[in-house]
XYZ file of C-alpha atoms in Angstrom:
765
model
C -0.220 4.362 19.675
C -1.739 0.908 20.256
C -0.238 0.134 23.669
C 0.387 3.494 25.334
C -2.423 5.612 23.909
C -4.815 2.640 23.508
C -5.856 3.768 20.035
C -7.304 1.233 17.638
C -4.393 1.095 15.217
C -4.180 -0.520 11.775
C -1.334 -1.297 9.396
C -2.058 -1.440 5.661
C 0.554 -3.154 3.500
C -0.143 -2.749 -0.197
C 1.656 -5.984 -1.152
C 2.522 -9.210 0.605
C 6.211 -9.053 -0.357
C 5.805 -11.795 -2.990
C 8.599 -10.516 -5.230
C 11.260 -10.036 -2.594
C 14.293 -12.076 -1.690
C 14.176 -14.837 0.877
C 16.846 -15.284 3.542
C 15.371 -18.437 5.118
C 14.586 -20.737 2.186
C 14.006 -21.078 -1.545
C 10.343 -19.985 -1.460
C 9.569 -17.409 -4.138
C 6.535 -15.603 -5.484
C 3.202 -16.686 -3.995
C 4.924 -18.885 -1.415
C 7.096 -16.042 -0.149
C 4.066 -13.748 0.007
C 2.269 -16.286 2.197
C 5.261 -16.467 4.542
C 5.520 -12.693 4.805
C 1.786 -12.406 5.418
C 2.184 -14.629 8.463
C 5.291 -12.724 9.569
C 3.271 -9.502 9.497
C 0.447 -11.105 11.465
C 2.988 -12.405 13.975
C 4.392 -8.888 14.321
C 0.895 -7.488 14.868
C 0.235 -9.992 17.641
C 3.227 -8.478 19.399
C 2.605 -4.770 18.795
C -1.192 -4.866 19.033
C -2.184 -3.336 15.699
C -4.557 -4.804 13.113
C -3.251 -5.938 9.726
C -4.683 -5.167 6.279
C -3.558 -5.803 2.689
C -4.535 -4.515 -0.708
C -4.720 -6.779 -3.759
C -1.409 -5.478 -5.149
C 1.147 -8.126 -6.102
C 4.824 -7.521 -5.407
C 6.292 -8.067 -8.871
C 9.830 -7.261 -7.739
C 11.928 -4.177 -7.235
C 10.603 -1.122 -9.056
C 12.618 2.059 -9.461
C 9.668 4.373 -9.929
C 6.045 4.615 -8.783
C 4.724 5.020 -12.318
C 5.744 1.450 -13.152
C 4.241 0.143 -9.910
C 0.898 1.880 -10.409
C 0.729 0.836 -14.066
C 1.389 -2.846 -13.369
C -0.807 -2.966 -10.256
C -3.657 -1.071 -11.845
C -3.864 2.380 -10.258
C -7.624 2.567 -9.765
C -7.905 -1.010 -8.530
C -5.399 -0.544 -5.713
C -6.600 2.978 -4.925
C -10.082 1.501 -4.422
C -8.587 -0.988 -1.924
C -6.971 1.811 0.087
C -10.208 3.825 0.035
C -12.178 0.732 1.109
C -9.844 0.141 4.047
C -10.111 3.770 5.165
C -13.899 3.784 4.896
C -14.156 0.525 6.810
C -11.567 1.247 9.510
C -12.485 4.980 9.786
C -9.138 6.337 11.059
C -8.811 9.832 12.490
C -5.132 10.000 11.533
C -3.310 8.318 8.630
C 0.470 7.974 8.658
C 2.672 6.987 5.705
C 6.063 5.361 6.153
C 7.431 6.795 2.889
C 7.254 10.081 0.983
C 5.949 10.709 -2.527
C 9.318 12.089 -3.634
C 11.273 8.845 -3.837
C 13.453 8.809 -0.723
C 11.935 5.425 0.128
C 14.161 3.964 -2.577
C 11.584 1.532 -4.012
C 8.854 2.359 -6.497
C 6.339 0.357 -4.463
C 7.171 2.436 -1.371
C 6.720 5.710 -3.229
C 3.499 4.468 -4.824
C 2.114 3.651 -1.359
C 2.582 7.288 -0.308
C 0.992 8.577 -3.519
C -2.049 6.336 -3.039
C -2.328 7.403 0.615
C -2.652 11.037 -0.447
C -5.200 10.255 -3.141
C -7.229 7.987 -0.844
C -7.247 10.605 1.935
C -9.398 12.749 -0.353
C -11.281 10.031 -2.255
C -12.549 8.265 0.882
C -14.785 11.253 1.668
C -16.009 11.680 -1.918
C -19.255 9.801 -2.592
C -18.584 9.894 -6.355
C -15.402 7.819 -5.904
C -15.970 4.067 -5.807
C -19.692 4.459 -5.054
C -20.210 0.672 -5.185
C -18.523 0.499 -1.769
C -21.264 2.601 -0.208
C -23.574 -0.420 -0.106
C -21.470 -1.587 2.837
C -19.645 1.455 4.257
C -20.027 5.207 4.500
C -17.700 7.919 3.234
C -15.034 8.961 5.713
C -12.789 11.966 6.117
C -9.682 11.531 8.235
C -8.438 14.607 10.090
C -4.875 14.553 8.805
C -2.336 12.662 6.748
C 1.182 12.591 8.184
C 4.486 11.308 6.884
C 6.657 9.702 9.553
C 10.016 11.098 8.385
C 13.207 9.150 8.965
C 16.965 9.209 9.250
C 18.516 6.032 7.919
C 20.590 4.843 5.003
C 22.358 8.175 4.891
C 19.067 9.926 4.149
C 17.803 12.348 6.792
C 14.307 13.680 6.101
C 13.627 14.893 9.653
C 13.468 18.566 10.600
C 13.203 20.204 13.983
C 10.080 22.148 12.987
C 8.204 18.882 12.356
C 5.734 17.499 14.887
C 7.492 15.154 17.317
C 6.529 12.215 19.536
C 8.775 10.473 22.036
C 8.113 6.769 21.347
C 10.727 5.540 23.799
C 8.488 5.185 26.833
C 8.320 2.259 29.252
C 5.134 0.303 29.910
C 5.322 -0.853 33.523
C 2.340 -3.209 33.157
C 3.937 -5.003 30.210
C 7.402 -4.678 31.710
C 8.849 -3.509 28.385
C 9.777 -0.313 26.639
C 8.142 0.445 23.311
C 11.562 0.124 21.709
C 11.748 -3.431 23.031
C 8.252 -4.250 21.772
C 9.082 -2.735 18.381
C 12.265 -4.797 18.102
C 10.404 -8.014 18.914
C 7.780 -7.133 16.321
C 10.213 -6.208 13.555
C 12.384 -9.244 14.219
C 9.492 -11.504 13.211
C 10.290 -10.590 9.589
C 12.910 -13.317 9.302
C 12.561 -13.905 5.574
C 13.809 -10.345 5.054
C 16.602 -10.504 7.604
C 14.992 -7.748 9.693
C 16.222 -8.780 13.117
C 17.097 -5.657 15.112
C 18.367 -4.897 18.634
C 15.991 -3.579 21.274
C 16.032 0.158 21.936
C 15.588 1.643 25.377
C 15.288 5.245 26.358
C 14.134 8.329 24.488
C 13.260 7.772 20.827
C 11.950 10.813 18.973
C 9.817 10.262 15.879
C 9.170 13.134 13.457
C 6.017 13.789 11.436
C 5.483 16.051 8.455
C 1.892 17.062 7.655
C 0.922 16.108 4.101
C -2.818 16.859 4.175
C -5.275 18.180 6.734
C -4.576 20.226 9.836
C -1.071 20.211 11.259
C -0.976 18.841 14.825
C 0.337 21.259 17.440
C 0.036 19.660 20.875
C -1.065 16.108 20.126
C -1.278 13.806 17.132
C -5.056 13.678 17.687
C -5.519 17.473 17.815
C -8.925 18.512 16.522
C -10.294 15.029 15.942
C -14.033 14.744 16.439
C -14.402 13.863 20.097
C -17.710 15.655 20.531
C -19.470 12.385 21.294
C -17.239 11.984 24.359
C -18.345 15.360 25.748
C -22.031 14.541 26.111
C -23.543 13.816 29.504
C -24.224 10.219 28.454
C -20.591 9.764 27.446
C -19.414 11.189 30.731
C -21.669 8.743 32.560
C -20.284 5.861 30.478
C -16.679 6.886 31.209
C -17.520 7.216 34.914
C -18.843 3.636 34.974
C -15.773 2.330 33.140
C -13.409 4.196 35.468
C -15.248 2.863 38.515
C -14.898 -0.735 37.243
C -11.194 -0.207 36.493
C -10.495 1.370 39.885
C -12.156 -1.482 41.761
C -10.747 -4.268 39.566
C -9.140 -7.018 41.659
C -6.310 -8.651 39.738
C -6.194 -11.643 42.081
C -9.957 -12.167 41.996
C -11.151 -10.764 38.642
C -14.496 -12.558 38.969
C -15.501 -9.982 41.615
C -15.899 -7.446 38.797
C -18.277 -9.645 36.802
C -21.537 -8.045 38.070
C -20.351 -4.568 37.052
C -18.917 -5.733 33.725
C -22.059 -7.647 32.863
C -24.262 -4.728 33.815
C -22.201 -2.538 31.478
C -22.617 -5.096 28.663
C -26.397 -4.932 29.134
C -26.867 -1.158 29.297
C -24.061 0.132 27.039
C -25.500 -0.948 23.646
C -28.756 0.835 24.506
C -27.897 3.803 26.714
C -24.499 4.648 25.174
C -25.001 3.635 21.534
C -23.389 6.851 20.245
C -19.963 5.831 21.528
C -20.311 2.078 22.122
C -19.812 0.182 18.850
C -19.518 -3.483 17.909
C -15.728 -3.496 18.349
C -16.054 -2.262 21.930
C -18.748 -4.844 22.633
C -16.493 -7.655 21.391
C -13.703 -6.387 23.651
C -16.029 -6.194 26.649
C -17.400 -9.660 25.949
C -13.857 -11.091 25.959
C -13.012 -9.233 29.190
C -16.057 -10.867 30.793
C -14.938 -14.373 29.749
C -11.380 -13.740 30.927
C -12.508 -12.230 34.221
C -14.730 -15.281 34.727
C -11.723 -17.531 34.106
C -13.630 -19.429 31.420
C -11.409 -21.400 29.042
C -12.888 -22.483 25.704
C -11.411 -24.077 22.635
C -12.420 -26.057 19.572
C -9.846 -28.467 18.198
C -9.676 -30.957 15.353
C -8.232 -34.396 15.977
C -6.563 -34.341 12.541
C -4.901 -31.396 10.873
C -6.043 -32.440 7.388
C -9.746 -33.153 6.978
C -11.410 -34.159 3.738
C -14.325 -32.441 2.016
C -17.130 -34.994 1.730
C -15.776 -37.036 4.635
C -16.148 -36.791 8.408
C -14.208 -34.500 10.754
C -13.494 -35.402 14.369
C -13.714 -32.505 16.806
C -13.259 -31.807 20.488
C -14.888 -28.894 22.308
C -13.463 -27.993 25.706
C -14.761 -25.697 28.457
C -13.107 -25.171 31.839
C -14.773 -23.113 34.590
C -11.506 -22.289 36.330
C -12.829 -19.833 38.919
C -16.104 -21.568 39.708
C -18.420 -18.785 38.546
C -22.083 -19.466 37.846
C -22.063 -21.147 34.420
C -25.450 -22.146 33.091
C -26.323 -23.511 29.677
C -23.404 -23.934 27.239
C -23.822 -25.106 23.682
C -21.713 -25.129 20.540
C -22.819 -24.755 16.949
C -20.315 -26.070 14.406
C -20.823 -26.955 10.732
C -24.577 -26.700 11.322
C -24.547 -29.166 14.239
C -25.622 -28.356 17.812
C -23.752 -29.784 20.814
C -24.561 -29.215 24.504
C -22.370 -29.446 27.593
C -24.022 -31.256 30.494
C -21.800 -30.347 33.444
C -19.416 -27.605 34.524
C -17.247 -28.849 37.354
C -14.905 -26.180 38.627
C -11.391 -26.263 37.190
C -11.996 -29.452 35.237
C -11.980 -29.856 31.488
C -15.530 -30.474 30.355
C -15.247 -32.017 26.899
C -17.462 -32.992 24.019
C -16.023 -35.179 21.281
C -17.996 -35.253 18.066
C -17.821 -36.379 14.476
C -19.381 -34.128 11.854
C -19.965 -34.742 8.174
C -18.303 -32.250 5.842
C -20.332 -31.512 2.760
C -18.571 -32.270 -0.527
C -19.291 -28.698 -1.642
C -17.823 -27.060 1.469
C -14.754 -25.962 -0.467
C -11.162 -26.725 0.401
C -8.954 -24.472 2.516
C -7.456 -21.732 0.385
C -6.198 -18.161 0.910
C -9.117 -16.125 -0.380
C -6.964 -14.079 -2.727
C -5.682 -17.241 -4.471
C -9.117 -18.615 -5.317
C -9.194 -16.852 -8.712
C -6.367 -16.613 -11.269
C -4.294 -13.519 -10.605
C -3.517 -10.684 -12.975
C 0.062 -9.658 -13.755
C 0.172 -7.057 -11.016
C -2.638 -7.893 -8.632
C -4.820 -10.581 -7.125
C -8.493 -10.877 -8.032
C -11.173 -11.160 -5.353
C -14.820 -11.718 -6.217
C -16.377 -10.671 -2.895
C -15.330 -7.050 -2.391
C -16.353 -7.164 1.285
C -13.342 -9.329 2.186
C -10.774 -7.190 0.379
C -8.189 -6.001 2.868
C -8.352 -9.042 5.121
C -4.953 -10.586 5.808
C -6.196 -14.148 5.370
C -9.285 -16.313 5.088
C -11.336 -16.627 8.272
C -10.971 -20.391 8.493
C -13.520 -22.648 10.155
C -15.260 -21.535 13.338
C -17.158 -22.973 16.280
C -19.793 -20.767 17.913
C -19.857 -21.110 21.730
C -22.990 -19.872 23.497
C -22.156 -19.513 27.181
C -24.454 -18.443 30.005
C -22.522 -16.586 32.718
C -24.502 -15.427 35.743
C -27.704 -15.678 33.728
C -26.524 -13.713 30.665
C -25.705 -15.443 27.354
C -22.572 -14.500 25.411
C -21.542 -15.706 21.965
C -17.896 -16.503 21.186
C -16.707 -17.453 17.697
C -13.565 -19.528 18.102
C -11.348 -20.865 15.316
C -11.104 -24.626 14.965
C -7.444 -25.458 15.476
C -5.361 -28.581 15.284
C -3.659 -29.222 18.637
C -0.860 -31.672 19.207
C 2.099 -32.252 21.495
C 5.641 -32.144 20.191
C 8.093 -34.012 22.454
C 10.557 -31.128 22.194
C 8.362 -28.032 21.870
C 5.362 -29.132 23.923
C 1.731 -28.289 23.168
C 1.303 -26.626 19.792
C -1.598 -25.210 17.808
C -1.747 -25.126 14.011
C -4.540 -24.365 11.536
C -7.081 -27.104 10.834
C -7.375 -27.607 7.086
C -9.983 -29.056 4.737
C -8.543 -30.756 1.665
C -9.745 -32.523 -1.463
C -10.275 -36.328 -1.350
C -7.221 -37.072 -3.493
C -4.044 -35.207 -4.407
C -2.440 -35.428 -7.828
C 1.240 -34.612 -8.190
C 3.513 -34.666 -11.202
C 7.270 -35.031 -11.441
C 9.773 -33.945 -12.428
C 8.927 -30.264 -12.240
C 10.726 -29.645 -15.527
C 11.463 -31.633 -18.697
C 13.599 -30.325 -21.530
C 13.199 -31.637 -25.082
C 15.556 -30.849 -27.907
C 14.255 -29.257 -31.092
C 16.507 -31.571 -33.092
C 15.597 -34.974 -31.642
C 12.583 -36.632 -33.236
C 10.659 -39.288 -31.343
C 12.378 -38.485 -28.042
C 10.386 -40.032 -25.174
C 10.302 -38.735 -21.617
C 8.263 -40.013 -18.695
C 6.002 -37.834 -16.581
C 5.394 -39.434 -13.206
C 2.012 -39.133 -11.524
C 1.354 -39.706 -7.845
C -2.231 -40.267 -6.703
C -2.651 -39.881 -2.943
C -5.884 -40.936 -1.257
C -6.885 -38.707 1.633
C -9.796 -41.052 2.445
C -10.158 -44.802 2.094
C -11.149 -45.529 -1.509
C -12.741 -48.590 -3.055
C -14.289 -47.405 -6.254
C -13.713 -46.726 -9.933
C -10.973 -44.154 -10.441
C -9.902 -42.540 -13.678
C -6.511 -40.830 -13.937
C -5.700 -38.748 -17.002
C -2.618 -36.940 -18.255
C -3.321 -33.640 -19.956
C -0.844 -31.572 -21.959
C -1.359 -29.150 -24.772
C -4.541 -30.231 -26.534
C -4.036 -33.883 -25.624
C -5.583 -35.966 -22.870
C -4.557 -39.569 -22.379
C -5.681 -42.272 -19.951
C -3.068 -43.211 -17.373
C -5.290 -45.523 -15.306
C -8.980 -46.436 -15.351
C -10.056 -49.183 -12.991
C -11.477 -49.965 -9.553
C -8.935 -48.978 -6.910
C -8.737 -50.076 -3.307
C -6.624 -47.575 -1.377
C -6.172 -46.913 2.310
C -6.152 -43.390 3.694
C -2.818 -41.653 2.927
C -1.839 -44.467 0.546
C -0.114 -43.418 -2.669
C -0.115 -45.053 -6.075
C 2.447 -44.230 -8.712
C 1.936 -44.079 -12.464
C 3.780 -42.731 -15.465
C 2.889 -41.479 -18.908
C 5.251 -41.306 -21.857
C 5.429 -37.971 -23.632
C 6.686 -37.921 -27.208
C 8.768 -34.916 -28.194
C 6.941 -34.857 -31.529
C 3.765 -33.815 -29.668
C 5.459 -30.649 -28.394
C 5.902 -27.728 -30.817
C 9.422 -26.432 -31.341
C 10.530 -23.499 -29.175
C 7.561 -23.773 -26.862
C 6.586 -24.470 -23.264
C 3.761 -26.910 -22.566
C 2.423 -27.940 -19.158
C 1.559 -31.502 -18.244
C -1.075 -31.846 -15.519
C -3.179 -34.624 -14.094
C -6.851 -35.022 -13.323
C -8.868 -37.790 -11.717
C -12.487 -38.851 -11.499
C -13.986 -40.695 -8.524
C -17.285 -42.505 -8.874
C -18.432 -41.243 -5.442
C -17.636 -37.569 -6.148
C -19.270 -35.334 -8.701
C -16.324 -32.967 -9.151
C -13.139 -33.714 -11.069
C -10.092 -33.943 -8.835
C -7.339 -31.623 -10.037
C -5.464 -30.359 -7.014
C -2.479 -30.947 -4.827
C -1.601 -29.354 -1.486
C 1.419 -27.226 -0.680
C 2.587 -26.990 2.919
C 5.039 -24.312 4.008
C 6.436 -24.824 7.472
C 8.767 -22.639 9.515
C 9.117 -22.438 13.286
C 8.321 -18.718 13.525
C 4.939 -18.794 11.727
C 1.931 -21.143 11.704
C 1.796 -23.913 9.106
C 0.722 -22.524 5.739
C -1.374 -24.568 3.309
C -2.776 -23.858 -0.103
C -4.195 -25.946 -2.929
C -2.759 -25.693 -6.412
C -2.694 -27.593 -9.675
C 0.646 -29.369 -9.887
C 2.237 -29.424 -13.304
C 5.385 -30.366 -15.167
C 6.858 -27.707 -17.407
C 7.943 -29.219 -20.705
C 10.281 -27.008 -22.689
C 11.248 -27.757 -26.248
C 14.183 -25.715 -27.411
C 17.553 -25.665 -29.100
C 19.899 -26.340 -26.162
C 23.421 -27.706 -26.253
C 25.689 -28.293 -23.278
C 29.443 -28.829 -23.014
C 30.370 -30.672 -19.852
C 28.665 -33.128 -17.560
C 29.473 -32.565 -13.854
C 28.536 -29.643 -11.612
C 29.470 -29.043 -7.994
C 26.886 -26.747 -6.422
C 27.408 -24.729 -3.220
C 23.967 -23.766 -1.896
C 23.323 -20.243 -0.703
C 20.136 -18.766 0.658
C 18.044 -21.151 -1.413
C 17.255 -21.469 -5.104
C 16.081 -24.074 -7.622
C 19.006 -23.806 -10.032
C 20.391 -27.311 -9.203
C 17.142 -28.949 -10.343
C 17.301 -26.986 -13.588
C 20.892 -28.090 -14.173
C 19.884 -31.730 -13.758
C 17.187 -31.349 -16.400
C 19.754 -29.770 -18.712
C 21.673 -33.032 -18.499
C 24.257 -32.361 -15.808
C 25.093 -34.555 -12.858
C 24.822 -32.170 -9.892
C 26.557 -32.748 -6.558
C 25.722 -30.488 -3.618
C 28.919 -29.460 -1.844
C 29.469 -28.788 1.853
C 32.490 -27.323 3.611
C 34.146 -30.706 4.027
C 33.884 -31.362 0.277
C 35.994 -28.375 -0.761
C 39.342 -30.056 -1.148
C 41.706 -29.776 -4.083
C 41.449 -33.471 -4.894
C 37.648 -33.647 -4.633
C 36.986 -30.617 -6.836
C 38.947 -32.052 -9.758
C 35.982 -34.260 -10.685
C 33.785 -31.271 -11.581
C 33.672 -29.407 -14.881
C 32.231 -26.380 -13.094
C 31.560 -25.125 -9.575
C 28.462 -22.941 -9.149
C 27.705 -20.952 -6.000
C 24.049 -20.346 -5.183
C 22.511 -16.937 -4.621
C 24.045 -15.132 -1.624
C 26.252 -18.145 -0.875
C 29.007 -15.900 0.469
C 26.491 -14.022 2.628
C 25.166 -17.231 4.144
C 28.199 -19.515 4.422
C 30.915 -17.973 6.574
C 33.123 -20.997 5.913
C 33.539 -19.959 2.271
C 36.154 -17.490 3.499
C 38.431 -20.425 4.201
C 37.675 -22.040 0.848
C 39.150 -19.212 -1.222
C 42.614 -20.783 -1.804
C 41.080 -24.129 -2.809
C 38.573 -22.558 -5.200
C 41.201 -20.346 -6.820
C 43.502 -23.337 -7.259
C 40.595 -25.194 -8.885
C 40.146 -22.363 -11.398
C 43.871 -21.983 -11.988
C 44.106 -25.654 -12.955
C 41.350 -25.337 -15.548
C 38.056 -25.318 -13.667
C 35.136 -22.925 -14.109
C 33.766 -21.061 -11.086
C 30.440 -19.283 -11.590
C 29.336 -17.073 -8.715
C 25.730 -15.918 -8.691
C 24.872 -12.637 -7.043
C 25.691 -11.774 -3.453
C 24.518 -8.755 -1.506
C 26.894 -6.281 0.013
C 24.862 -4.404 2.589
C 24.231 -4.196 6.317
C 22.107 -7.369 6.305
C 24.818 -9.549 4.824
C 28.059 -7.934 3.695
C 30.477 -10.068 1.702
C 33.481 -10.460 3.962
C 35.237 -13.197 1.994
C 37.363 -12.998 -1.123
C 35.340 -14.465 -3.955
C 37.346 -13.760 -7.098
C 40.873 -13.879 -8.494
C 40.824 -10.162 -9.338
C 39.089 -7.376 -7.415
C 35.673 -5.882 -8.114
C 32.913 -4.359 -5.995
C 29.393 -5.694 -5.613
C 27.019 -2.763 -6.030
C 23.345 -2.314 -5.281
C 22.718 -1.566 -8.959
C 20.007 -3.535 -10.673
C 18.009 -3.610 -13.890
C 14.366 -3.957 -12.926
C 12.840 -3.762 -16.408
C 12.645 -7.389 -17.512
C 12.199 -6.162 -21.107
C 15.268 -3.890 -21.079
C 17.287 -3.993 -24.317
C 20.432 -6.097 -23.859
C 23.524 -4.954 -25.742
C 26.258 -7.441 -26.622
C 29.518 -5.659 -25.772
C 31.675 -8.577 -26.933
C 29.560 -10.347 -29.551
C 32.338 -12.803 -30.422
C 32.967 -13.885 -26.829
C 32.461 -17.636 -26.197
C 29.791 -16.806 -23.579
C 27.575 -15.653 -26.440
C 28.564 -18.300 -28.976
C 29.489 -21.689 -27.478
C 27.829 -24.112 -27.436
C 24.698 -22.010 -28.156
C 24.520 -18.940 -30.375
C 22.909 -16.290 -28.181
C 20.683 -13.709 -29.862
C 18.278 -11.026 -28.725
C 15.529 -13.650 -28.804
C 17.161 -15.318 -25.795
C 16.290 -12.284 -23.670
C 12.588 -12.428 -24.493
C 10.102 -13.628 -21.887
C 12.247 -12.898 -18.824
C 10.283 -12.326 -15.628
C 10.415 -9.691 -12.882
C 13.869 -8.234 -13.633
C 17.098 -8.644 -15.588
C 19.819 -8.438 -12.954
C 20.580 -7.422 -9.381
C 23.678 -6.538 -7.352
C 25.804 -5.978 -10.415
C 29.601 -5.694 -10.376
C 31.370 -2.341 -10.541
C 34.908 -0.988 -10.112
C 36.154 -4.067 -11.896
C 39.796 -4.957 -12.454
C 41.029 -4.697 -16.029
C 41.315 -8.498 -16.107
C 37.527 -8.768 -16.413
C 35.646 -8.759 -19.660
C 32.208 -7.165 -19.572
C 29.872 -9.112 -21.798
C 26.538 -7.281 -21.640
C 25.097 -3.851 -20.973
C 21.525 -2.774 -20.325
C 19.605 -0.025 -18.590
C 16.322 0.890 -17.019
C 14.298 3.708 -18.613
C 15.877 7.116 -18.093
C 19.121 5.720 -16.669
C 22.651 5.224 -17.908
C 23.874 1.892 -19.301
C 25.133 -0.636 -16.750
C 27.778 -3.174 -17.784
C 28.271 -5.181 -14.569
C 25.597 -7.874 -14.922
C 28.066 -10.408 -16.359
C 31.838 -10.234 -15.950
C 34.318 -12.953 -16.894
C 38.054 -13.328 -16.406
C 40.530 -16.018 -17.324
C 42.669 -17.191 -14.430
C 45.370 -19.720 -15.140
C 43.811 -22.419 -17.315
C 40.286 -21.774 -16.085
C 37.798 -18.929 -15.810
C 35.866 -17.041 -13.157
C 32.384 -15.613 -13.731
C 30.319 -13.258 -11.597
C 26.763 -12.573 -12.657
C 23.879 -10.572 -11.291
C 21.582 -11.957 -13.997
C 18.619 -13.459 -12.171
C 18.989 -17.058 -13.291
C 17.465 -18.126 -9.970
C 14.149 -16.649 -11.176
C 14.397 -17.390 -14.901
C 15.374 -21.072 -14.820
C 12.470 -22.229 -12.569
C 10.177 -20.082 -14.746
C 11.306 -22.046 -17.845
C 12.774 -19.072 -19.704
C 14.513 -20.827 -22.588
C 17.064 -18.108 -23.320
C 18.259 -18.189 -19.716
C 18.965 -21.920 -20.066
C 20.960 -21.400 -23.261
C 23.032 -18.572 -21.790
C 23.671 -20.431 -18.532
C 24.835 -23.474 -20.531
C 27.349 -21.258 -22.291
C 28.677 -19.758 -19.077
C 29.424 -23.160 -17.538
C 30.584 -24.819 -20.774
C 33.941 -26.596 -20.800
C 36.435 -24.995 -23.122
C 36.634 -26.512 -26.594
């Protein structure tokens, strides 16, 4: 639709995938949503569509749309879909999923339900009337469902409307199946790499609302404006320019293109909108061979400090360039010369106001609700990301002035990858970090002292009075208060002692830091998170770093853990805070002699999906268990993305796709006297309170009789599942498989998850 038919095409994703699983790292929640946002934008740069998002937060797998709409807030997310329709004004809307559940995920089904409701509501002036200050009501012609045949579920029918999407674009030199594969394969965090398709590819469409298409997907859309005499004249001019366009000398078409840019907004206003003008303006610059860019010398720039910039213009084809000036951060800069095919550069230093605000995804500026983000300015809802910082180029070409808003980017040269562009970021003058991320106090130890470490990083040179404070609970103590002299990027390290007696029993308290600078009015509270992967631009966001302090009744039995990392999780850090010495194990470490030093071996999430070499480790691991060791295997997937090909257990069982998505589901103790529920901690129903996102995933089924099933639970309206935790003795040791989502609960400081995990890995009495 975008490349062959040249339609303006948009893609609305209700969530950013925050609650999904991550195949490329240990990023979860907000961080994963930021990665997937950039993966979607990367895909759109390939396939040519525009990207939109609602404010819905992906809170994890949902089995039904009712749960999704309740947690998101039905009306809130419906208003976002209506807003996007009214702003984008589509003639045709297509859903990927049906309302009847074949999409397999409650979020997918909810998206189809909201599409149907928004199709009607967008044209109703009584629905979300506050939007009409900025947009008008809009009625799309039809709502279609793009039916599918995958996963053993065929929803296509021969009487449905069909489009062959398998064409070949000779100009691009690619088939649409090849373009689609490149686009989809950008979703690396989901493991969505796919092979390219070539040849006929029929897509099927069922009409949900509006008129059913007969001959073309755009049948009956309002094209009356294109039938007027003025429109015909406009199309004749455009066709004449296209026919005469010289690909080797594009500047020859400048007079005609510029004439069109002058007359079209006036003579053809009924069909020539702002989007078309922006496209035409860019065609003029590209046909003129004019190169422009605005770059920052440093990637991180400090609010209240100066920012060094470089503006570049290159007149590569020698066209008539007159006055050129740049407006940036309220400053005006003028180019003095325009030699052909030479970089004409202006280097400048601008002062950044202290109140400019630091770089931040717009939807993270306010605290989020349980199921959605909160955005104060409704006009920016739907945008994939914040606009960033811009430089406005005013360029005179052949006597006409054109305005180009260009993003300020950080450009550098990597000795391996060459010239690279990344976002330019504005940060706070100092960062405050705390460590460790987690501290565990015992309910039964009075006067226990633990240190919280504070790191103060100066992002500008400081020589002034600085106050650093530790805040936790209702307390605030001075860590440092004196005149500091610090160079840019210098760090100073401090610590504050926390007394267990200041923390209530069975509670979680957060320790944070804050600083005052004599030269800044605002308190300094923030740190900066950078997420970096090769397939997406650098991602930055500010946050308030904090140490979770848990006070609970926790006992452990054992001291040494060997951990085999999988796809990425933060369980090892949690184990260290519990009091274990954790050693990360690689393939070379899995020898019979080496493993004897460990009380327990734990495999990370999807370890058998990720590490092919674990197939060869089976005999060694089983021997370890047989001689008295404990092997705890966290969940693995068994699907087309990553099937488990290795033996993982002493007795057979099957890894299912069953999961318990209700994090409040009642947990039944099938074997209440089993050591897993009694030693060294007595597990009760209270230990399953406060869990986040879900209970378990990829549970065991078809288990050998050697396994004991410890727990059962169910989602609403479903049968009990008993495969979330299975245990078998093997020789002198024991093997455990669990789908319980410890990888989410432990970093989230869920106390009951710590107590249960301690029991599972406890040495025998």
